[in-house]
Coordinates of C-alpha atoms in Angstrom, one line a residue:
Chain A
X16 CA 71.3 -15.7 -15.9
X17 CA 70.2 -13.7 -12.9
X18 CA 66.8 -13.0 -14.4
X19 CA 66.3 -16.6 -15.6
X20 CA 66.2 -18.2 -12.1
X21 CA 63.3 -16.1 -10.7
X22 CA 61.3 -16.6 -13.9
X23 CA 61.9 -20.3 -14.1
X24 CA 61.2 -20.7 -10.4
X25 CA 57.9 -18.8 -10.5
X26 CA 56.8 -20.6 -13.6
X27 CA 57.7 -23.9 -12.1
X28 CA 55.7 -23.3 -8.9
X29 CA 52.8 -22.1 -11.0
X30 CA 53.0 -25.2 -13.2
X31 CA 53.2 -27.6 -10.3
X32 CA 50.2 -25.9 -8.7
X33 CA 48.2 -26.1 -12.0
X34 CA 49.0 -29.8 -12.4
X35 CA 47.9 -30.6 -8.8
X36 CA 44.7 -28.6 -9.3
X37 CA 44.0 -30.3 -12.6
X38 CA 44.4 -33.7 -10.9
X39 CA 42.3 -32.6 -7.9
X40 CA 39.5 -31.3 -10.1
X41 CA 39.2 -34.9 -11.4
X42 CA 39.4 -36.5 -7.9
X43 CA 37.0 -34.0 -6.3
X44 CA 34.7 -33.7 -9.2
X45 CA 31.1 -33.1 -8.1
X46 CA 28.3 -34.5 -10.1
X47 CA 26.3 -31.5 -11.4
X48 CA 22.6 -31.9 -11.9
X49 CA 22.3 -31.7 -15.7
X50 CA 18.6 -30.8 -15.4
X51 CA 19.5 -27.7 -13.5
X52 CA 22.1 -26.7 -16.0
X53 CA 19.6 -27.2 -18.9
X54 CA 17.0 -25.1 -17.1
X55 CA 19.5 -22.4 -16.4
X56 CA 20.2 -22.4 -20.1
X57 CA 16.7 -21.5 -21.1
X58 CA 16.2 -18.9 -18.3
X59 CA 16.9 -15.3 -19.5
X60 CA 19.8 -14.8 -17.0
X61 CA 18.5 -11.4 -15.9
X62 CA 19.0 -12.4 -12.2
X63 CA 16.2 -10.0 -11.3
X64 CA 14.9 -12.0 -8.4
X65 CA 11.3 -11.8 -9.7
X66 CA 10.8 -15.5 -9.2
X67 CA 11.6 -15.2 -5.5
X68 CA 15.1 -16.7 -5.7
X69 CA 18.3 -14.8 -5.5
X70 CA 19.1 -15.5 -9.2
X71 CA 18.3 -17.6 -12.2
X72 CA 20.6 -20.5 -10.9
X73 CA 18.8 -20.7 -7.6
X74 CA 15.4 -21.1 -9.4
X75 CA 16.9 -23.7 -11.8
X76 CA 18.3 -25.7 -8.9
X77 CA 15.0 -25.6 -7.1
X78 CA 13.1 -26.8 -10.2
X79 CA 15.6 -29.6 -10.8
X80 CA 15.2 -30.7 -7.2
X81 CA 11.4 -30.4 -7.0
X82 CA 9.6 -31.1 -10.2
X83 CA 6.3 -30.1 -8.8
X84 CA 7.5 -26.6 -8.2
X85 CA 5.7 -24.1 -10.5
X86 CA 7.7 -23.6 -13.6
X87 CA 6.0 -20.3 -14.6
X88 CA 7.7 -18.2 -11.9
X89 CA 10.1 -16.5 -14.4
X90 CA 8.4 -13.1 -15.0
X91 CA 11.0 -12.0 -17.6
X92 CA 10.7 -15.1 -19.8
X93 CA 7.0 -15.5 -19.3
X94 CA 5.0 -18.2 -21.0
X95 CA 7.7 -19.0 -23.6
X96 CA 10.3 -19.9 -20.9
X97 CA 7.7 -21.7 -18.8
X98 CA 6.9 -24.0 -21.7
X99 CA 10.6 -24.7 -22.3
X100 CA 11.2 -25.5 -18.7
X101 CA 8.1 -27.7 -18.7
X102 CA 9.6 -29.5 -21.8
X103 CA 12.8 -30.2 -19.9
X104 CA 11.0 -31.4 -16.8
X105 CA 8.3 -33.3 -18.7
X106 CA 5.4 -31.5 -16.9
X107 CA 2.6 -29.3 -18.2
X108 CA 3.1 -25.6 -18.1
X109 CA 0.2 -23.7 -16.5
X110 CA -0.1 -20.2 -18.0
X111 CA 0.2 -17.7 -15.1
X112 CA -1.7 -14.5 -15.2
X113 CA 0.7 -11.9 -16.6
X114 CA 1.4 -9.3 -14.0
X115 CA 2.4 -5.7 -14.6
X116 CA 3.4 -2.8 -12.4
X117 CA 0.7 -0.2 -11.7
X118 CA 1.4 3.3 -10.6
X119 CA -1.2 4.7 -8.2
X120 CA -0.7 8.4 -8.9
X121 CA -1.8 10.7 -11.6
X122 CA -0.5 13.9 -10.1
X123 CA 1.0 15.3 -13.3
X124 CA 2.8 18.6 -13.2
X125 CA -0.3 20.4 -14.5
X126 CA -2.6 18.9 -11.8
X127 CA -0.4 18.7 -8.7
X128 CA 0.3 21.8 -6.7
X129 CA 3.9 22.5 -5.9
X130 CA 5.0 23.6 -2.4
X131 CA 8.5 24.5 -3.4
X132 CA 11.1 24.3 -6.0
X133 CA 13.2 21.2 -5.3
X134 CA 16.8 21.6 -6.4
X135 CA 18.4 18.9 -4.2
X136 CA 19.7 15.5 -5.1
X137 CA 17.6 14.2 -7.9
X138 CA 16.2 11.0 -6.3
X139 CA 12.8 10.4 -4.9
X140 CA 14.4 9.1 -1.7
X141 CA 16.3 12.3 -1.1
X142 CA 13.3 14.4 -2.1
X143 CA 11.0 12.4 0.2
X144 CA 13.3 13.0 3.2
X145 CA 13.3 16.8 2.8
X146 CA 9.8 17.9 3.9
X147 CA 8.3 15.1 1.7
X148 CA 9.3 16.5 -1.7
X149 CA 8.2 19.4 -3.8
X150 CA 4.5 18.4 -4.3
X151 CA 1.8 19.5 -1.9
X152 CA 0.4 16.0 -1.9
X153 CA 2.1 13.8 0.7
X154 CA 1.0 10.6 -0.9
X155 CA 1.8 11.1 -4.6
X156 CA 4.6 10.4 -7.1
X157 CA 7.7 12.6 -6.5
X158 CA 8.7 12.3 -10.1
X159 CA 12.5 12.0 -9.6
X160 CA 12.6 8.6 -11.3
X161 CA 13.9 6.2 -8.6
X162 CA 11.7 3.6 -10.3
X163 CA 13.1 4.5 -13.7
X164 CA 16.6 3.9 -12.4
X165 CA 15.6 0.7 -10.7
X166 CA 14.0 -0.8 -13.9
X167 CA 16.3 -3.2 -15.7
X168 CA 13.9 -3.5 -18.6
X169 CA 13.4 0.2 -19.5
X170 CA 9.7 -0.2 -18.9
X171 CA 8.9 2.6 -16.5
X172 CA 9.4 6.3 -17.3
X173 CA 8.6 9.7 -15.7
X174 CA 6.2 11.5 -18.1
X175 CA 4.8 14.8 -17.1
X176 CA 6.1 14.4 -13.5
X177 CA 4.5 11.0 -12.9
X178 CA 5.7 7.4 -13.5
X179 CA 4.2 5.5 -16.4
X180 CA 4.6 1.8 -17.0
X181 CA 5.0 0.3 -20.5
X182 CA 2.7 -2.7 -20.1
X183 CA 4.1 -4.5 -23.1
X184 CA 7.7 -4.7 -21.8
X185 CA 7.0 -4.7 -18.0
X186 CA 8.0 -8.1 -16.5
X187 CA 6.6 -7.5 -13.0
X188 CA 10.0 -8.2 -11.4
X189 CA 9.0 -5.7 -8.6
X190 CA 12.2 -3.6 -8.7
X191 CA 10.2 -0.4 -9.0
X192 CA 7.8 -1.5 -6.2
X193 CA 10.8 -1.7 -3.9
X194 CA 12.4 1.5 -5.1
X195 CA 9.4 3.8 -4.6
X196 CA 9.8 5.5 -1.3
X197 CA 6.1 6.4 -1.4
X198 CA 5.0 2.8 -2.0
X199 CA 2.9 4.0 -5.0
X200 CA 3.6 1.1 -7.3
X201 CA 2.0 -2.3 -7.0
X202 CA 1.8 -5.4 -9.1
X203 CA -1.5 -6.2 -10.7
X204 CA -3.0 -8.5 -13.4
X205 CA -2.5 -7.2 -16.9
X206 CA -6.1 -8.2 -17.6
X207 CA -7.3 -5.3 -15.4
X208 CA -7.5 -2.1 -17.5
X209 CA -9.2 0.3 -15.2
X210 CA -7.3 1.7 -12.2
X211 CA -7.5 4.2 -9.5
X212 CA -4.5 6.4 -10.1
X213 CA -4.5 8.1 -6.7
X214 CA -3.2 7.1 -3.3
X215 CA -4.3 10.0 -1.2
X216 CA -6.3 9.3 2.0
X217 CA -6.9 13.1 2.5
X218 CA -10.5 14.3 2.7
X219 CA -12.0 16.0 -0.4
X220 CA -10.9 19.5 0.4
X221 CA -7.3 18.8 1.3
X222 CA -6.9 16.3 -1.6
X223 CA -8.3 18.8 -4.2
X224 CA -6.1 21.6 -2.9
X225 CA -3.0 19.5 -3.3
X226 CA -3.9 17.9 -6.7
X227 CA -6.6 18.4 -9.3
X228 CA -6.4 14.7 -10.2
X229 CA -6.9 13.4 -6.7
X230 CA -9.5 11.0 -5.5
X231 CA -11.9 12.9 -3.3
X232 CA -13.9 9.9 -2.1
X233 CA -17.2 11.1 -3.6
X234 CA -18.4 7.5 -4.1
X235 CA -19.8 8.2 -7.6
X236 CA -17.7 5.3 -8.9
X237 CA -19.0 3.1 -6.1
X238 CA -22.6 3.9 -6.9
X239 CA -22.1 3.5 -10.7
X240 CA -20.4 0.1 -10.6
X241 CA -22.8 -2.7 -11.5
X242 CA -20.4 -5.4 -10.4
X243 CA -19.8 -4.3 -6.8
X244 CA -16.2 -3.9 -7.7
X245 CA -15.5 -0.3 -6.6
X246 CA -15.5 0.8 -3.0
X247 CA -14.4 3.9 -1.2
X248 CA -12.5 3.5 2.0
X249 CA -10.5 6.2 3.9
X250 CA -11.4 8.8 1.2
X251 CA -9.9 6.6 -1.5
X252 CA -11.6 4.6 -4.2
X253 CA -10.5 1.0 -4.6
X254 CA -11.3 -1.3 -7.5
X255 CA -11.4 -5.0 -6.7
X256 CA -9.3 -6.6 -9.5
X257 CA -11.2 -9.9 -9.1
X258 CA -14.6 -8.3 -9.7
X259 CA -13.7 -5.6 -12.2
X260 CA -15.0 -6.3 -15.7
X261 CA -13.1 -3.3 -17.3
X262 CA -16.4 -1.7 -18.4
X263 CA -15.0 1.8 -17.6
X264 CA -18.2 3.2 -16.2
X265 CA -16.5 4.4 -13.1
X266 CA -13.9 6.2 -15.2
X267 CA -16.7 8.1 -17.1
X268 CA -18.3 9.4 -13.9
X269 CA -15.1 10.2 -12.0
X270 CA -15.2 14.0 -11.6
X271 CA -11.5 14.5 -11.0
X272 CA -10.0 12.0 -13.4
X273 CA -8.0 9.8 -11.0
X274 CA -9.6 6.7 -12.5
X275 CA -7.8 5.7 -15.7
X276 CA -9.2 3.4 -18.4
X277 CA -6.3 1.8 -20.2
X278 CA -8.5 0.9 -23.1
X279 CA -9.0 4.6 -23.9
X280 CA -5.3 5.4 -23.5
X281 CA -4.4 2.5 -25.8
X282 CA -7.0 3.5 -28.4
X283 CA -5.7 7.1 -28.4
X284 CA -2.2 5.9 -28.8
X285 CA -3.2 3.6 -31.8
X286 CA -5.0 6.5 -33.5
X287 CA -2.0 8.7 -32.9
X288 CA 0.1 6.1 -34.7
X289 CA -2.3 6.2 -37.6
X290 CA -1.9 9.9 -38.0
X291 CA -5.1 11.2 -36.4
X292 CA -3.9 12.6 -33.2
X293 CA -6.7 12.2 -30.7
X294 CA -5.7 12.6 -27.1
X295 CA -8.2 11.5 -24.5
X296 CA -9.1 14.2 -22.0
X297 CA -7.6 12.4 -19.0
X298 CA -4.4 11.0 -20.4
X299 CA -1.4 13.3 -20.5
X300 CA -0.4 14.1 -24.1
X301 CA 3.1 12.7 -23.9
X302 CA 2.2 9.6 -21.9
X303 CA -0.5 8.6 -24.4
X304 CA 1.0 5.2 -25.0
X305 CA 0.0 1.7 -24.0
X306 CA 0.8 2.6 -20.5
X307 CA -0.8 2.8 -17.1
Chain B
X12 CA 57.6 -27.7 23.4
X13 CA 57.2 -24.8 25.8
X14 CA 58.1 -22.3 23.2
X15 CA 55.4 -23.7 20.8
X16 CA 52.8 -23.3 23.5
X17 CA 53.9 -19.7 24.0
X18 CA 53.5 -19.1 20.2
X19 CA 49.9 -20.5 20.3
X20 CA 48.9 -18.4 23.3
X21 CA 50.6 -15.4 21.8
X22 CA 48.7 -15.8 18.5
X23 CA 45.3 -16.5 20.1
X24 CA 45.3 -13.7 22.8
X25 CA 48.2 -11.3 22.6
X26 CA 48.7 -10.9 18.8
X27 CA 45.2 -12.0 17.9
X28 CA 44.9 -11.3 14.1
X29 CA 41.6 -9.5 13.8
X30 CA 41.5 -7.8 17.2
X31 CA 45.1 -6.9 17.9
X32 CA 46.9 -6.8 14.5
X33 CA 43.8 -5.8 12.5
X34 CA 44.4 -8.3 9.7
X35 CA 41.6 -10.3 8.1
X36 CA 39.0 -7.7 8.9
X37 CA 36.9 -8.4 5.8
X38 CA 35.8 -11.9 6.8
X39 CA 35.8 -10.9 10.5
X40 CA 33.0 -8.4 9.7
X41 CA 31.5 -10.4 6.8
X42 CA 31.1 -13.9 8.1
X43 CA 30.3 -13.1 11.8
X44 CA 26.5 -12.9 11.2
X45 CA 25.8 -16.3 12.8
X46 CA 27.7 -18.8 14.8
X47 CA 27.4 -21.6 12.3
X48 CA 29.1 -19.9 9.3
X49 CA 31.6 -18.3 11.7
X50 CA 32.6 -21.8 12.8
X51 CA 32.9 -22.9 9.2
X52 CA 35.0 -19.9 8.3
X53 CA 37.2 -20.3 11.4
X54 CA 37.9 -23.9 10.5
X55 CA 38.7 -23.0 6.9
X56 CA 41.0 -20.1 7.8
X57 CA 42.8 -22.2 10.5
X58 CA 43.3 -24.9 7.9
X59 CA 44.5 -22.6 5.2
X60 CA 46.8 -20.7 7.6
X61 CA 48.4 -23.9 8.9
X62 CA 48.9 -25.4 5.5
X63 CA 50.1 -22.2 3.9
X64 CA 52.7 -21.8 6.7
X65 CA 53.8 -25.4 6.0
X66 CA 53.9 -24.8 2.2
X67 CA 55.6 -21.3 2.2
X68 CA 58.4 -22.1 4.7
X69 CA 60.3 -24.6 2.4
X70 CA 59.6 -22.3 -0.6
X71 CA 61.2 -19.5 1.3
X72 CA 64.2 -21.7 1.8
X73 CA 64.4 -22.3 -2.0
X74 CA 64.1 -18.5 -2.6
X75 CA 66.8 -17.8 -0.1
X76 CA 69.0 -20.4 -1.7
X77 CA 68.8 -18.6 -5.0
X78 CA 69.0 -15.2 -3.2
X79 CA 65.7 -14.0 -4.7
X80 CA 63.9 -13.3 -1.4
X81 CA 62.3 -10.3 -3.1
X82 CA 59.9 -12.7 -4.9
X83 CA 58.4 -13.6 -1.5
X84 CA 55.1 -11.7 -1.9
X85 CA 54.4 -12.9 -5.4
X86 CA 55.2 -16.5 -4.8
X87 CA 53.4 -16.6 -1.4
X88 CA 50.2 -15.2 -3.0
X89 CA 50.5 -17.9 -5.8
X90 CA 50.9 -20.7 -3.2
X91 CA 48.0 -19.4 -1.0
X92 CA 45.7 -19.0 -4.0
X93 CA 46.5 -22.6 -5.0
X94 CA 45.9 -24.0 -1.5
X95 CA 42.5 -22.2 -1.2
X96 CA 41.5 -23.6 -4.6
X97 CA 42.4 -27.1 -3.4
X98 CA 40.5 -26.6 -0.2
X99 CA 37.5 -25.2 -2.1
X100 CA 37.4 -28.3 -4.3
X101 CA 37.7 -30.6 -1.3
X102 CA 34.9 -28.8 0.5
X103 CA 32.6 -28.8 -2.5
X104 CA 32.9 -32.6 -2.7
X105 CA 32.9 -33.5 1.0
X106 CA 31.2 -30.7 2.9
X107 CA 28.6 -29.2 0.5
X108 CA 26.6 -27.5 3.3
X109 CA 29.6 -25.7 4.6
X110 CA 30.7 -24.8 1.1
X111 CA 27.3 -23.1 0.4
X112 CA 27.2 -21.3 3.8
X113 CA 30.7 -19.9 3.3
X114 CA 29.8 -18.7 -0.2
X115 CA 32.0 -15.9 -1.6
X116 CA 34.2 -15.8 1.6
X117 CA 36.0 -19.0 0.8
X118 CA 37.6 -17.7 -2.4
X119 CA 38.1 -14.4 -0.5
X120 CA 40.6 -16.3 1.8
X121 CA 42.9 -16.2 -1.2
X122 CA 43.3 -12.5 -0.7
X123 CA 43.0 -12.6 3.1
X124 CA 45.8 -10.4 4.4
X125 CA 45.9 -12.5 7.6
X126 CA 47.0 -15.6 5.7
X127 CA 49.7 -13.7 3.8
X128 CA 50.6 -11.9 7.1
X129 CA 51.2 -15.2 9.0
X130 CA 53.5 -16.5 6.3
X131 CA 55.5 -13.3 6.2
X132 CA 55.6 -13.2 10.0
X133 CA 57.0 -16.7 10.0
X134 CA 59.9 -15.6 7.8
X135 CA 60.5 -12.3 9.6
X136 CA 60.7 -13.9 13.0
X137 CA 63.1 -16.5 11.7
X138 CA 60.9 -19.4 12.8
X139 CA 61.9 -23.0 12.0
X140 CA 59.5 -25.3 10.1
X141 CA 57.6 -26.6 13.2
X142 CA 57.4 -23.2 14.8
X143 CA 56.0 -21.8 11.5
X144 CA 53.3 -24.4 11.3
X145 CA 52.3 -23.9 14.9
X146 CA 52.4 -20.2 14.4
X147 CA 50.1 -20.6 11.4
X148 CA 47.6 -22.8 13.2
X149 CA 47.8 -20.5 16.2
X150 CA 47.0 -17.5 14.1
X151 CA 44.1 -19.4 12.6
X152 CA 42.8 -20.3 16.0
X153 CA 43.1 -16.7 17.1
X154 CA 41.1 -15.6 14.1
X155 CA 38.5 -18.3 14.8
X156 CA 38.3 -17.3 18.4
X157 CA 37.8 -13.6 17.5
X158 CA 35.3 -14.5 14.9
X159 CA 33.2 -16.7 17.3
X160 CA 33.3 -13.9 19.9
X161 CA 32.1 -11.5 17.3
X162 CA 29.4 -13.8 16.0
X163 CA 28.1 -14.5 19.5
X164 CA 27.8 -10.8 20.2
X165 CA 26.2 -10.1 16.9
X166 CA 23.5 -12.7 17.2
X167 CA 22.3 -10.8 20.3
X168 CA 23.0 -7.3 19.0
X169 CA 22.2 -6.6 15.4
X170 CA 18.9 -5.3 14.2
X171 CA 17.5 -5.1 17.7
X172 CA 14.6 -2.8 18.3
X173 CA 16.3 -0.9 21.1
X174 CA 19.2 0.2 18.9
X175 CA 18.8 3.7 17.4
X176 CA 18.1 3.3 13.7
X177 CA 21.4 4.9 12.5
X178 CA 23.3 2.4 14.5
X179 CA 21.7 -0.8 13.2
X180 CA 23.7 -3.0 11.0
X181 CA 27.3 -2.3 10.2
X182 CA 27.8 0.8 12.5
X183 CA 27.1 -1.1 15.7
X184 CA 29.3 -4.0 14.5
X185 CA 32.2 -1.6 14.0
X186 CA 31.7 -0.1 17.4
X187 CA 31.6 -3.6 18.9
X188 CA 34.8 -4.6 17.1
X189 CA 36.5 -1.5 18.4
X190 CA 35.5 -2.2 22.0
X191 CA 36.5 -5.9 21.7
X192 CA 39.8 -4.7 20.3
X193 CA 40.3 -2.4 23.2
X194 CA 39.7 -5.3 25.6
X195 CA 42.3 -7.4 23.8
X196 CA 44.8 -4.6 24.5
X197 CA 44.8 -5.9 28.0
X198 CA 46.8 -8.9 26.9
X199 CA 49.6 -6.9 25.3
X200 CA 53.0 -7.3 26.8
X201 CA 52.2 -10.7 28.3
X202 CA 54.6 -12.5 25.9
X203 CA 57.0 -11.2 23.3

C-alpha cells in the first residue's frame, strides 16, 4: 500500500490540473485569425527571415492583418507561393524580380597569390581575424566556406577556393550575405548575367600582384559598353544592373577575366552535359555549372 | 502583522532573490533589456510566486499527512507548471500585448528556480499559510525590484559607444549584476 498513496496522489493532482486547464482553455480561448493560419500553411516553413520577418508566422500574421502588404516577399516559395497567398487574400500577385546571391570574387586558387599556409580554425571569420587570411588580396574570398555553412538550401559552395552560387536553387534569403566577413556577397536580379567578380580597390600593380583575376581598373569595359552601364570607380569596375543588357562585350575585352558572363558559363555546362566537354577560358573547370 | 512586514522587507532587500540568493538569474538577465518588459515579467513572477505559495502550502500539508514529503519537488514542479499555464492562457486572452512582449520567458517561469525556491523556503522555515503567501509575494516583489533596477541600468548602459567592444552586451551586464549584488550585501544581517 505504501507505494500506492504517492502514485494515486501525484496522478490525482495531475488529473485535477489537467481538468482545470482543459476548462480554462475553453474560457480563455482566443480567436485565431484563420487567414493567418491558412497563409502559414502555404508558406514553406523555412523560417529563413528572407521576407524581413522573424519567421513564416510573422509574415503570415502581417499579411492577414494588412491585405495590401506585398504577398511576394517569400523568397523561398517564389511566385508559386505568392500566387497561393494571393488566392487566399483575394488579391493579384505581382511577380517580383527573382533575386540571387552574387559573389564578387574570382580569386581561384590558381589565380590568387597565397601569403601563407593557413592551418587555423577552418572558418572565414577566424581566417579573416589572423592577418586577413591566407590570400594576398585583402578584399577577396577566403574560401573557408562560412557562406556554405550558412546556406540552408545547399546553394552556395566553395569551388577552387572561391564561393559559387547555384542560381537555380538560390532563394536570395541573404544568409550568406550576412555570413561573409569580407562582405563579398550581394543580392542581385537573376536577369543580370554579366558580373564583375572582383572587389579589390587596389591599384593595378598591387591588385595584379595579389591575384591574376583582379580588376585593375583599366576602363576597357567602360569604353566598350554601348549602354553606359559599366563604370570604373576606385580602381574597380561596376556594372549598373538597371542599364546592363547582358551583351557580354565587357567580358570579351576584360584583360584579366574578373568580368564573368553567366551565359557562357551556362552554355559550357550544358555542352558538358551533352558529352562534349568545352570549358570556357575564364570559368574554373569544376565550377562550370549554372553558377555565378 | 509586524512579522509579515519583516518577511516582505527581508525578501525585497535582505534576501532579494536575484541579487542576494542568486535564484531566477535567467529571466533576470534575459528580460531586463527594457523597462516595459521588465515590468511585465516582474508582475507575472510576483503573481506566480504568490499563487504558487498559496497552492503548494496546502499540498505540502497533504503530503505530510501521508508522510510522503519526499515527493515535494515533483509535486511542486507539477503545480507550478500548471499555474504558469493558467496564467499564460489568462494573459493571452486579456493582455495580448504583455503576452507578446514576455514571449518565451513566460513559459520559462515554469522552470524558474526562484519560484520553486520560494515554495521550498516556505516549508523549510515552517511558515503558516498567510506567512507563506506573504513570503511568496515578497519574493516576487524583490525579484521585480531587482529586475527593474537592472533594466534601468541596462537601458543607459548596453551597446554604448564608450564601452570597449569586448564588454558590450552580456559581459557588461554580468559585471553590472555582480556590482549590484555586492551593494545588496550591505543589507545582510538586518533581519533574520
